PDB file of C-alpha atoms in Angstrom:
ATOM      1  CA  UNK A   1       4.888 -10.161  42.554  1.00 60.00           C
ATOM      2  CA  UNK A   2       2.043  -9.651  45.067  1.00 67.00           C
ATOM      3  CA  UNK A   3       2.053 -13.367  45.925  1.00 63.00           C
ATOM      4  CA  UNK A   4       5.819 -13.183  46.403  1.00 62.00           C
ATOM      5  CA  UNK A   5       5.260 -10.591  49.150  1.00 70.00           C
ATOM      6  CA  UNK A   6       2.032 -11.972  50.644  1.00 75.00           C
ATOM      7  CA  UNK A   7       3.535 -15.333  51.575  1.00 74.00           C
ATOM      8  CA  UNK A   8       6.427 -13.789  53.586  1.00 75.00           C
ATOM      9  CA  UNK A   9       3.958 -11.406  55.293  1.00 78.00           C
ATOM     10  CA  UNK A  10       1.734 -14.293  56.435  1.00 77.00           C
ATOM     11  CA  UNK A  11       4.682 -16.408  57.564  1.00 73.00           C
ATOM     12  CA  UNK A  12       6.406 -13.531  59.382  1.00 74.00           C
ATOM     13  CA  UNK A  13       3.196 -12.692  61.301  1.00 80.00           C
ATOM     14  CA  UNK A  14       2.779 -16.321  62.394  1.00 74.00           C
ATOM     15  CA  UNK A  15       6.428 -16.622  63.380  1.00 68.00           C
ATOM     16  CA  UNK A  16       6.401 -13.267  65.222  1.00 75.00           C
ATOM     17  CA  UNK A  17       3.392 -14.304  67.330  1.00 77.00           C
ATOM     18  CA  UNK A  18       5.167 -17.504  68.359  1.00 72.00           C
ATOM     19  CA  UNK A  19       8.352 -15.542  69.030  1.00 67.00           C
ATOM     20  CA  UNK A  20       6.470 -13.051  71.251  1.00 76.00           C
ATOM     21  CA  UNK A  21       5.034 -15.863  73.404  1.00 74.00           C
ATOM     22  CA  UNK A  22       8.442 -17.563  73.742  1.00 67.00           C
ATOM     23  CA  UNK A  23      10.195 -14.267  74.565  1.00 69.00           C
ATOM     24  CA  UNK A  24       7.790 -13.539  77.398  1.00 76.00           C
ATOM     25  CA  UNK A  25       8.112 -17.067  78.815  1.00 75.00           C
ATOM     26  CA  UNK A  26      11.919 -16.915  78.744  1.00 64.00           C
ATOM     27  CA  UNK A  27      11.915 -13.454  80.324  1.00 71.00           C
ATOM     28  CA  UNK A  28       9.628 -14.654  83.137  1.00 74.00           C
ATOM     29  CA  UNK A  29      12.028 -17.513  83.869  1.00 69.00           C
ATOM     30  CA  UNK A  30      14.997 -15.128  83.801  1.00 64.00           C
ATOM     31  CA  UNK A  31      13.378 -12.646  86.206  1.00 68.00           C
ATOM     32  CA  UNK A  32      12.462 -15.398  88.656  1.00 68.00           C
ATOM     33  CA  UNK A  33      15.941 -16.977  88.725  1.00 66.00           C
ATOM     34  CA  UNK A  34      18.537 -14.254  88.110  1.00 60.00           C
ATOM     35  CA  UNK A  35      19.018 -13.430  91.802  1.00 56.00           C
ATOM     36  CA  UNK A  36      20.231 -17.003  92.373  1.00 65.00           C
ATOM     37  CA  UNK A  37      22.976 -16.920  89.714  1.00 64.00           C
ATOM     38  CA  UNK A  38      25.603 -15.206  91.858  1.00 62.00           C
ATOM     39  CA  UNK A  39      25.575 -17.898  94.550  1.00 64.00           C
ATOM     40  CA  UNK A  40      25.700 -20.628  91.880  1.00 68.00           C
ATOM     41  CA  UNK A  41      28.885 -19.242  90.345  1.00 68.00           C
ATOM     42  CA  UNK A  42      30.565 -18.329  93.620  1.00 64.00           C
ATOM     43  CA  UNK A  43      30.297 -21.957  94.722  1.00 63.00           C
ATOM     44  CA  UNK A  44      30.943 -23.506  91.293  1.00 64.00           C
ATOM     45  CA  UNK A  45      34.190 -25.299  90.468  1.00 70.00           C
ATOM     46  CA  UNK A  46      36.148 -24.282  87.392  1.00 73.00           C
ATOM     47  CA  UNK A  47      34.692 -26.764  84.875  1.00 82.00           C
ATOM     48  CA  UNK A  48      31.179 -26.154  86.202  1.00 85.00           C
ATOM     49  CA  UNK A  49      31.655 -22.546  85.094  1.00 87.00           C
ATOM     50  CA  UNK A  50      31.859 -23.677  81.474  1.00 92.00           C
ATOM     51  CA  UNK A  51      28.782 -25.874  81.820  1.00 93.00           C
ATOM     52  CA  UNK A  52      26.653 -23.271  83.624  1.00 90.00           C
ATOM     53  CA  UNK A  53      27.744 -20.349  81.422  1.00 91.00           C
ATOM     54  CA  UNK A  54      27.091 -22.307  78.215  1.00 93.00           C
ATOM     55  CA  UNK A  55      23.762 -23.507  79.590  1.00 92.00           C
ATOM     56  CA  UNK A  56      22.761 -19.886  80.231  1.00 89.00           C
ATOM     57  CA  UNK A  57      23.978 -19.060  76.714  1.00 89.00           C
ATOM     58  CA  UNK A  58      21.603 -21.581  75.163  1.00 91.00           C
ATOM     59  CA  UNK A  59      18.598 -19.704  76.573  1.00 86.00           C
ATOM     60  CA  UNK A  60      16.866 -18.193  73.511  1.00 84.00           C
ATOM     61  CA  UNK A  61      17.186 -14.436  73.061  1.00 79.00           C
ATOM     62  CA  UNK A  62      19.696 -11.866  74.262  1.00 76.00           C
ATOM     63  CA  UNK A  63      19.188 -12.737  77.948  1.00 77.00           C
ATOM     64  CA  UNK A  64      21.844 -15.459  78.018  1.00 80.00           C
ATOM     65  CA  UNK A  65      24.466 -13.214  76.401  1.00 83.00           C
ATOM     66  CA  UNK A  66      23.704 -10.238  78.652  1.00 79.00           C
ATOM     67  CA  UNK A  67      23.762 -12.430  81.771  1.00 81.00           C
ATOM     68  CA  UNK A  68      27.138 -13.967  80.959  1.00 85.00           C
ATOM     69  CA  UNK A  69      28.695 -10.594  80.120  1.00 83.00           C
ATOM     70  CA  UNK A  70      27.474  -9.307  83.493  1.00 77.00           C
ATOM     71  CA  UNK A  71      28.932 -12.357  85.262  1.00 81.00           C
ATOM     72  CA  UNK A  72      32.248 -11.850  83.446  1.00 84.00           C
ATOM     73  CA  UNK A  73      32.428  -8.134  84.243  1.00 77.00           C
ATOM     74  CA  UNK A  74      31.792  -8.909  87.904  1.00 72.00           C
ATOM     75  CA  UNK A  75      34.571 -11.505  87.958  1.00 78.00           C
ATOM     76  CA  UNK A  76      32.340 -14.546  88.442  1.00 78.00           C
ATOM     77  CA  UNK A  77      33.308 -16.399  85.242  1.00 85.00           C
ATOM     78  CA  UNK A  78      36.542 -16.607  83.256  1.00 88.00           C
ATOM     79  CA  UNK A  79      37.194 -15.242  79.773  1.00 92.00           C
ATOM     80  CA  UNK A  80      37.036 -18.773  78.365  1.00 92.00           C
ATOM     81  CA  UNK A  81      33.680 -19.409  80.034  1.00 92.00           C
ATOM     82  CA  UNK A  82      32.336 -16.204  78.470  1.00 93.00           C
ATOM     83  CA  UNK A  83      33.728 -17.051  75.017  1.00 94.00           C
ATOM     84  CA  UNK A  84      32.298 -20.566  75.208  1.00 94.00           C
ATOM     85  CA  UNK A  85      28.959 -19.214  76.376  1.00 93.00           C
ATOM     86  CA  UNK A  86      28.865 -16.853  73.386  1.00 93.00           C
ATOM     87  CA  UNK A  87      29.338 -19.892  71.129  1.00 94.00           C
ATOM     88  CA  UNK A  88      26.165 -21.287  72.669  1.00 93.00           C
ATOM     89  CA  UNK A  89      24.232 -18.005  72.252  1.00 90.00           C
ATOM     90  CA  UNK A  90      21.815 -17.848  69.312  1.00 85.00           C
ATOM     91  CA  UNK A  91      20.198 -14.475  70.068  1.00 80.00           C
ATOM     92  CA  UNK A  92      16.633 -13.691  69.068  1.00 79.00           C
ATOM     93  CA  UNK A  93      17.126 -15.927  66.025  1.00 85.00           C
ATOM     94  CA  UNK A  94      16.733 -18.892  68.382  1.00 88.00           C
ATOM     95  CA  UNK A  95      13.035 -18.074  68.743  1.00 88.00           C
ATOM     96  CA  UNK A  96      12.621 -17.985  64.964  1.00 88.00           C
ATOM     97  CA  UNK A  97      14.446 -21.300  64.583  1.00 92.00           C
ATOM     98  CA  UNK A  98      12.153 -22.876  67.175  1.00 91.00           C
ATOM     99  CA  UNK A  99       9.171 -21.569  65.217  1.00 89.00           C
ATOM    100  CA  UNK A 100      10.491 -22.669  61.801  1.00 90.00           C
ATOM    101  CA  UNK A 101      12.182 -26.005  62.531  1.00 93.00           C
ATOM    102  CA  UNK A 102      11.859 -26.923  66.241  1.00 93.00           C
ATOM    103  CA  UNK A 103      13.463 -30.393  66.135  1.00 94.00           C
ATOM    104  CA  UNK A 104      16.549 -29.293  64.222  1.00 95.00           C
ATOM    105  CA  UNK A 105      16.757 -26.158  66.373  1.00 95.00           C
ATOM    106  CA  UNK A 106      16.914 -28.191  69.590  1.00 95.00           C
ATOM    107  CA  UNK A 107      19.634 -30.391  68.080  1.00 96.00           C
ATOM    108  CA  UNK A 108      21.534 -27.246  67.050  1.00 96.00           C
ATOM    109  CA  UNK A 109      21.253 -25.765  70.563  1.00 95.00           C
ATOM    110  CA  UNK A 110      22.526 -29.018  72.099  1.00 96.00           C
ATOM    111  CA  UNK A 111      25.525 -29.054  69.733  1.00 96.00           C
ATOM    112  CA  UNK A 112      26.264 -25.392  70.452  1.00 96.00           C
ATOM    113  CA  UNK A 113      26.133 -26.124  74.187  1.00 96.00           C
ATOM    114  CA  UNK A 114      28.687 -28.955  73.903  1.00 96.00           C
ATOM    115  CA  UNK A 115      30.968 -26.879  71.658  1.00 96.00           C
ATOM    116  CA  UNK A 116      30.614 -23.962  74.083  1.00 95.00           C
ATOM    117  CA  UNK A 117      31.670 -26.025  77.104  1.00 95.00           C
ATOM    118  CA  UNK A 118      34.803 -27.455  75.486  1.00 95.00           C
ATOM    119  CA  UNK A 119      35.644 -24.199  73.663  1.00 95.00           C
ATOM    120  CA  UNK A 120      35.585 -22.359  76.997  1.00 94.00           C
ATOM    121  CA  UNK A 121      37.969 -24.881  78.537  1.00 94.00           C
ATOM    122  CA  UNK A 122      40.314 -24.753  75.512  1.00 95.00           C
ATOM    123  CA  UNK A 123      40.314 -20.947  75.287  1.00 95.00           C
ATOM    124  CA  UNK A 124      41.200 -20.606  78.974  1.00 93.00           C
ATOM    125  CA  UNK A 125      44.139 -22.984  78.418  1.00 95.00           C
ATOM    126  CA  UNK A 126      45.371 -20.848  75.510  1.00 94.00           C
ATOM    127  CA  UNK A 127      44.876 -17.607  77.451  1.00 92.00           C
ATOM    128  CA  UNK A 128      46.808 -19.034  80.401  1.00 90.00           C
ATOM    129  CA  UNK A 129      49.603 -20.554  78.305  1.00 91.00           C
ATOM    130  CA  UNK A 130      50.282 -17.397  76.287  1.00 90.00           C
ATOM    131  CA  UNK A 131      49.523 -15.056  79.215  1.00 87.00           C
ATOM    132  CA  UNK A 132      46.894 -13.103  77.289  1.00 88.00           C
ATOM    133  CA  UNK A 133      45.537 -10.328  79.553  1.00 84.00           C
ATOM    134  CA  UNK A 134      41.751 -10.368  79.981  1.00 82.00           C
ATOM    135  CA  UNK A 135      39.152  -8.878  82.323  1.00 72.00           C
ATOM    136  CA  UNK A 136      41.525  -6.098  83.382  1.00 55.00           C
ATOM    137  CA  UNK A 137      38.841  -3.811  84.807  1.00 49.00           C
ATOM    138  CA  UNK A 138      36.405  -6.216  86.441  1.00 53.00           C
ATOM    139  CA  UNK A 139      33.978  -4.386  88.693  1.00 50.00           C
ATOM    140  CA  UNK A 140      32.360  -5.316  91.956  1.00 43.00           C
ATOM    141  CA  UNK A 141      29.009  -7.073  91.868  1.00 41.00           C
ATOM    142  CA  UNK A 142      26.164  -4.633  91.433  1.00 42.00           C
ATOM    143  CA  UNK A 143      22.849  -5.468  93.067  1.00 41.00           C
ATOM    144  CA  UNK A 144      19.535  -4.457  91.619  1.00 44.00           C
ATOM    145  CA  UNK A 145      16.292  -3.680  93.400  1.00 47.00           C
ATOM    146  CA  UNK A 146      13.604  -6.335  93.421  1.00 50.00           C
ATOM    147  CA  UNK A 147      10.941  -6.016  90.772  1.00 51.00           C
ATOM    148  CA  UNK A 148       7.689  -7.294  92.207  1.00 57.00           C
ATOM    149  CA  UNK A 149       5.201  -4.998  90.507  1.00 67.00           C
ATOM    150  CA  UNK A 150       3.053  -6.526  87.756  1.00 67.00           C
ATOM    151  CA  UNK A 151       2.644  -3.050  86.218  1.00 75.00           C
ATOM    152  CA  UNK A 152       6.429  -2.619  86.237  1.00 71.00           C
ATOM    153  CA  UNK A 153       6.883  -5.977  84.513  1.00 70.00           C
ATOM    154  CA  UNK A 154       4.366  -5.171  81.757  1.00 79.00           C
ATOM    155  CA  UNK A 155       5.808  -1.697  81.146  1.00 76.00           C
ATOM    156  CA  UNK A 156       9.549  -2.312  81.515  1.00 74.00           C
ATOM    157  CA  UNK A 157       9.956  -5.927  80.434  1.00 72.00           C
ATOM    158  CA  UNK A 158       7.210  -6.671  77.916  1.00 77.00           C
ATOM    159  CA  UNK A 159       6.652  -3.225  76.354  1.00 76.00           C
ATOM    160  CA  UNK A 160       9.997  -1.410  76.618  1.00 75.00           C
ATOM    161  CA  UNK A 161      12.301  -4.412  76.309  1.00 71.00           C
ATOM    162  CA  UNK A 162      10.614  -7.263  74.434  1.00 73.00           C
ATOM    163  CA  UNK A 163       8.377  -5.284  72.060  1.00 77.00           C
ATOM    164  CA  UNK A 164      10.209  -1.956  71.574  1.00 75.00           C
ATOM    165  CA  UNK A 165      13.755  -3.351  71.513  1.00 71.00           C
ATOM    166  CA  UNK A 166      13.447  -6.838  70.073  1.00 67.00           C
ATOM    167  CA  UNK A 167      10.147  -8.073  68.690  1.00 73.00           C
ATOM    168  CA  UNK A 168       9.615  -5.483  65.963  1.00 73.00           C
ATOM    169  CA  UNK A 169      13.201  -5.898  64.731  1.00 72.00           C
ATOM    170  CA  UNK A 170      12.860  -9.672  64.691  1.00 68.00           C
ATOM    171  CA  UNK A 171       9.569  -9.377  62.785  1.00 77.00           C
ATOM    172  CA  UNK A 172      11.096  -7.045  60.162  1.00 79.00           C
ATOM    173  CA  UNK A 173      14.222  -9.170  59.728  1.00 67.00           C
ATOM    174  CA  UNK A 174      12.093 -12.311  59.466  1.00 71.00           C
ATOM    175  CA  UNK A 175       9.923 -10.743  56.780  1.00 76.00           C
ATOM    176  CA  UNK A 176      12.999  -9.434  54.941  1.00 77.00           C
ATOM    177  CA  UNK A 177      14.742 -12.801  55.016  1.00 66.00           C
ATOM    178  CA  UNK A 178      11.617 -14.644  53.883  1.00 70.00           C
ATOM    179  CA  UNK A 179      11.017 -12.117  51.095  1.00 76.00           C
ATOM    180  CA  UNK A 180      14.614 -12.350  49.856  1.00 73.00           C
ATOM    181  CA  UNK A 181      14.497 -16.152  49.768  1.00 69.00           C
ATOM    182  CA  UNK A 182      11.028 -16.179  48.162  1.00 70.00           C
ATOM    183  CA  UNK A 183      12.174 -13.715  45.490  1.00 75.00           C
ATOM    184  CA  UNK A 184      15.423 -15.636  44.949  1.00 68.00           C
ATOM    185  CA  UNK A 185      13.652 -18.947  44.526  1.00 61.00           C
ATOM    186  CA  UNK A 186      11.154 -17.515  42.056  1.00 66.00           C
ATOM    187  CA  UNK A 187      13.346 -15.281  39.915  1.00 64.00           C
ATOM    188  CA  UNK A 188      17.075 -15.913  40.566  1.00 64.00           C
ATOM    189  CA  UNK A 189      17.442 -19.742  40.654  1.00 65.00           C
ATOM    190  CA  UNK A 190      18.679 -19.541  44.247  1.00 64.00           C
ATOM    191  CA  UNK A 191      18.627 -23.343  44.677  1.00 69.00           C
ATOM    192  CA  UNK A 192      21.282 -23.779  42.001  1.00 68.00           C
ATOM    193  CA  UNK A 193      23.506 -21.037  43.407  1.00 68.00           C
ATOM    194  CA  UNK A 194      23.404 -22.280  47.015  1.00 69.00           C
ATOM    195  CA  UNK A 195      24.110 -25.883  45.978  1.00 69.00           C
ATOM    196  CA  UNK A 196      27.200 -24.871  43.981  1.00 77.00           C
ATOM    197  CA  UNK A 197      28.730 -22.397  46.446  1.00 82.00           C
ATOM    198  CA  UNK A 198      28.203 -23.952  49.877  1.00 87.00           C
ATOM    199  CA  UNK A 199      31.702 -23.031  51.074  1.00 91.00           C
ATOM    200  CA  UNK A 200      31.133 -19.395  50.075  1.00 90.00           C
ATOM    201  CA  UNK A 201      27.976 -19.303  52.182  1.00 89.00           C
ATOM    202  CA  UNK A 202      29.896 -20.850  55.070  1.00 94.00           C
ATOM    203  CA  UNK A 203      32.499 -18.059  55.094  1.00 93.00           C
ATOM    204  CA  UNK A 204      29.875 -15.371  54.492  1.00 91.00           C
ATOM    205  CA  UNK A 205      27.852 -16.782  57.389  1.00 90.00           C
ATOM    206  CA  UNK A 206      30.887 -16.570  59.662  1.00 93.00           C
ATOM    207  CA  UNK A 207      31.616 -12.980  58.596  1.00 91.00           C
ATOM    208  CA  UNK A 208      27.991 -11.938  59.096  1.00 86.00           C
ATOM    209  CA  UNK A 209      28.191 -13.552  62.539  1.00 86.00           C
ATOM    210  CA  UNK A 210      30.752 -10.927  63.556  1.00 87.00           C
ATOM    211  CA  UNK A 211      28.023  -8.255  63.434  1.00 82.00           C
ATOM    212  CA  UNK A 212      26.806  -7.603  67.020  1.00 78.00           C
ATOM    213  CA  UNK A 213      23.156  -7.536  65.992  1.00 75.00           C
ATOM    214  CA  UNK A 214      20.233  -9.923  65.946  1.00 70.00           C
ATOM    215  CA  UNK A 215      18.823 -10.062  62.442  1.00 74.00           C
ATOM    216  CA  UNK A 216      21.418 -10.715  59.722  1.00 80.00           C
ATOM    217  CA  UNK A 217      21.728 -14.337  60.850  1.00 83.00           C
ATOM    218  CA  UNK A 218      18.053 -14.821  59.937  1.00 86.00           C
ATOM    219  CA  UNK A 219      19.025 -14.965  56.256  1.00 88.00           C
ATOM    220  CA  UNK A 220      20.892 -18.214  56.968  1.00 91.00           C
ATOM    221  CA  UNK A 221      18.116 -19.482  59.247  1.00 91.00           C
ATOM    222  CA  UNK A 222      15.631 -18.977  56.413  1.00 89.00           C
ATOM    223  CA  UNK A 223      17.910 -20.535  53.809  1.00 90.00           C
ATOM    224  CA  UNK A 224      18.325 -23.604  56.026  1.00 94.00           C
ATOM    225  CA  UNK A 225      14.569 -23.809  56.659  1.00 91.00           C
ATOM    226  CA  UNK A 226      14.049 -23.876  52.881  1.00 88.00           C
ATOM    227  CA  UNK A 227      16.667 -26.627  52.477  1.00 90.00           C
ATOM    228  CA  UNK A 228      18.996 -24.341  50.513  1.00 90.00           C
ATOM    229  CA  UNK A 229      22.102 -24.531  52.712  1.00 92.00           C
ATOM    230  CA  UNK A 230      23.546 -27.460  54.703  1.00 94.00           C
ATOM    231  CA  UNK A 231      23.595 -27.741  58.479  1.00 96.00           C
ATOM    232  CA  UNK A 232      27.327 -26.918  58.568  1.00 95.00           C
ATOM    233  CA  UNK A 233      26.673 -23.386  57.249  1.00 95.00           C
ATOM    234  CA  UNK A 234      23.929 -22.724  59.802  1.00 95.00           C
ATOM    235  CA  UNK A 235      26.131 -24.093  62.601  1.00 96.00           C
ATOM    236  CA  UNK A 236      29.092 -21.932  61.552  1.00 96.00           C
ATOM    237  CA  UNK A 237      26.967 -18.796  61.527  1.00 93.00           C
ATOM    238  CA  UNK A 238      25.418 -19.766  64.877  1.00 93.00           C
ATOM    239  CA  UNK A 239      28.811 -20.318  66.531  1.00 94.00           C
ATOM    240  CA  UNK A 240      30.207 -16.943  65.469  1.00 93.00           C
ATOM    241  CA  UNK A 241      27.106 -14.791  65.975  1.00 90.00           C
ATOM    242  CA  UNK A 242      25.719 -13.893  69.392  1.00 86.00           C
ATOM    243  CA  UNK A 243      22.885 -11.482  68.642  1.00 75.00           C
ATOM    244  CA  UNK A 244      22.832  -8.438  70.904  1.00 73.00           C
ATOM    245  CA  UNK A 245      24.869 -10.277  73.543  1.00 75.00           C
ATOM    246  CA  UNK A 246      28.129  -8.562  72.550  1.00 79.00           C
ATOM    247  CA  UNK A 247      26.814  -4.992  72.797  1.00 75.00           C
ATOM    248  CA  UNK A 248      27.382  -4.561  76.567  1.00 76.00           C
ATOM    249  CA  UNK A 249      30.740  -6.318  76.183  1.00 80.00           C
ATOM    250  CA  UNK A 250      31.816  -3.853  73.489  1.00 78.00           C
ATOM    251  CA  UNK A 251      31.052  -0.951  75.800  1.00 71.00           C
ATOM    252  CA  UNK A 252      33.023  -2.627  78.597  1.00 76.00           C
ATOM    253  CA  UNK A 253      36.169  -3.766  76.753  1.00 81.00           C
ATOM    254  CA  UNK A 254      36.763  -3.485  73.016  1.00 83.00           C
ATOM    255  CA  UNK A 255      39.968  -5.531  73.329  1.00 88.00           C
ATOM    256  CA  UNK A 256      38.281  -8.431  75.097  1.00 90.00           C
ATOM    257  CA  UNK A 257      35.385  -8.274  72.620  1.00 88.00           C
ATOM    258  CA  UNK A 258      37.683  -8.485  69.592  1.00 91.00           C
ATOM    259  CA  UNK A 259      39.665 -11.327  71.177  1.00 93.00           C
ATOM    260  CA  UNK A 260      36.459 -13.222  71.951  1.00 93.00           C
ATOM    261  CA  UNK A 261      35.104 -12.815  68.415  1.00 93.00           C
ATOM    262  CA  UNK A 262      38.461 -13.904  66.960  1.00 94.00           C
ATOM    263  CA  UNK A 263      38.399 -17.146  68.950  1.00 95.00           C
ATOM    264  CA  UNK A 264      34.775 -17.843  68.031  1.00 94.00           C
ATOM    265  CA  UNK A 265      35.334 -17.036  64.361  1.00 96.00           C
ATOM    266  CA  UNK A 266      38.203 -19.552  64.201  1.00 96.00           C
ATOM    267  CA  UNK A 267      36.154 -22.188  66.038  1.00 96.00           C
ATOM    268  CA  UNK A 268      33.144 -21.621  63.773  1.00 96.00           C
ATOM    269  CA  UNK A 269      35.128 -21.838  60.538  1.00 96.00           C
ATOM    270  CA  UNK A 270      37.079 -24.912  61.694  1.00 96.00           C
ATOM    271  CA  UNK A 271      34.052 -26.922  62.800  1.00 96.00           C
ATOM    272  CA  UNK A 272      32.001 -25.750  59.804  1.00 96.00           C
ATOM    273  CA  UNK A 273      34.646 -26.848  57.291  1.00 96.00           C
ATOM    274  CA  UNK A 274      35.000 -30.242  58.957  1.00 96.00           C
ATOM    275  CA  UNK A 275      31.245 -30.854  58.857  1.00 96.00           C
ATOM    276  CA  UNK A 276      30.997 -29.570  55.269  1.00 95.00           C
ATOM    277  CA  UNK A 277      33.806 -31.942  54.246  1.00 94.00           C
ATOM    278  CA  UNK A 278      31.895 -34.932  55.616  1.00 94.00           C
ATOM    279  CA  UNK A 279      28.715 -33.866  53.843  1.00 88.00           C
ATOM    280  CA  UNK A 280      26.717 -32.212  56.656  1.00 89.00           C
TER     281      UNK A 280
END
């Protein structure tokens, strides 16, 4: 029993250290470029919206989701562009995937990006055709003061945001997921169960993806890393889930949030079932 817990502890510490480094690097890039986003989108043509929004969505962590919600609220991207971008979002789990299986993770992110671009275009067509009201209370663009202080960055970004809000949760969820899988493999014949009920895991993954929280998706990340579920299940869960990215959207418009998650749930299930049927 002790060995069953020690292995997940060691792995979760290693993964969390890698995640911390990647989170800081991504945040540094975000801080240095976010003031340029407004001009990009103001001058962007319609289809470029889908490409740029989905590209931002593929950035590991919650940053991509938060950025796109802000752009949507300020009227700079369409509802479809936001929905497609949320397909591309992998939340904090993206860091864990890069630590656990970097090559497959990059392939997954590329696939999510492509699906996000074309999903955004398709969703906007549906919204326009059926005259579905969206973005009814879009606000004016809000500007933020410049943040040049190194002390401010360490305190506000690294300590208060990365460590206090994200890193400890990611570390706990990673340990929990690893421990569950380790226990299941050793005592519950988890390999046999996952091989027989792949379609069940696909639907469960999609349902778990509806939760606006980084963490639950790590169960499926860990199962995939151990070779216990196929790529189609991981992809389905990744399409539907968006980490913390939906939290500001929920506070802005519950109706738009539910509509967005409905579209992404349908897209995730559809693509997942197709890939599962062809053996992926």
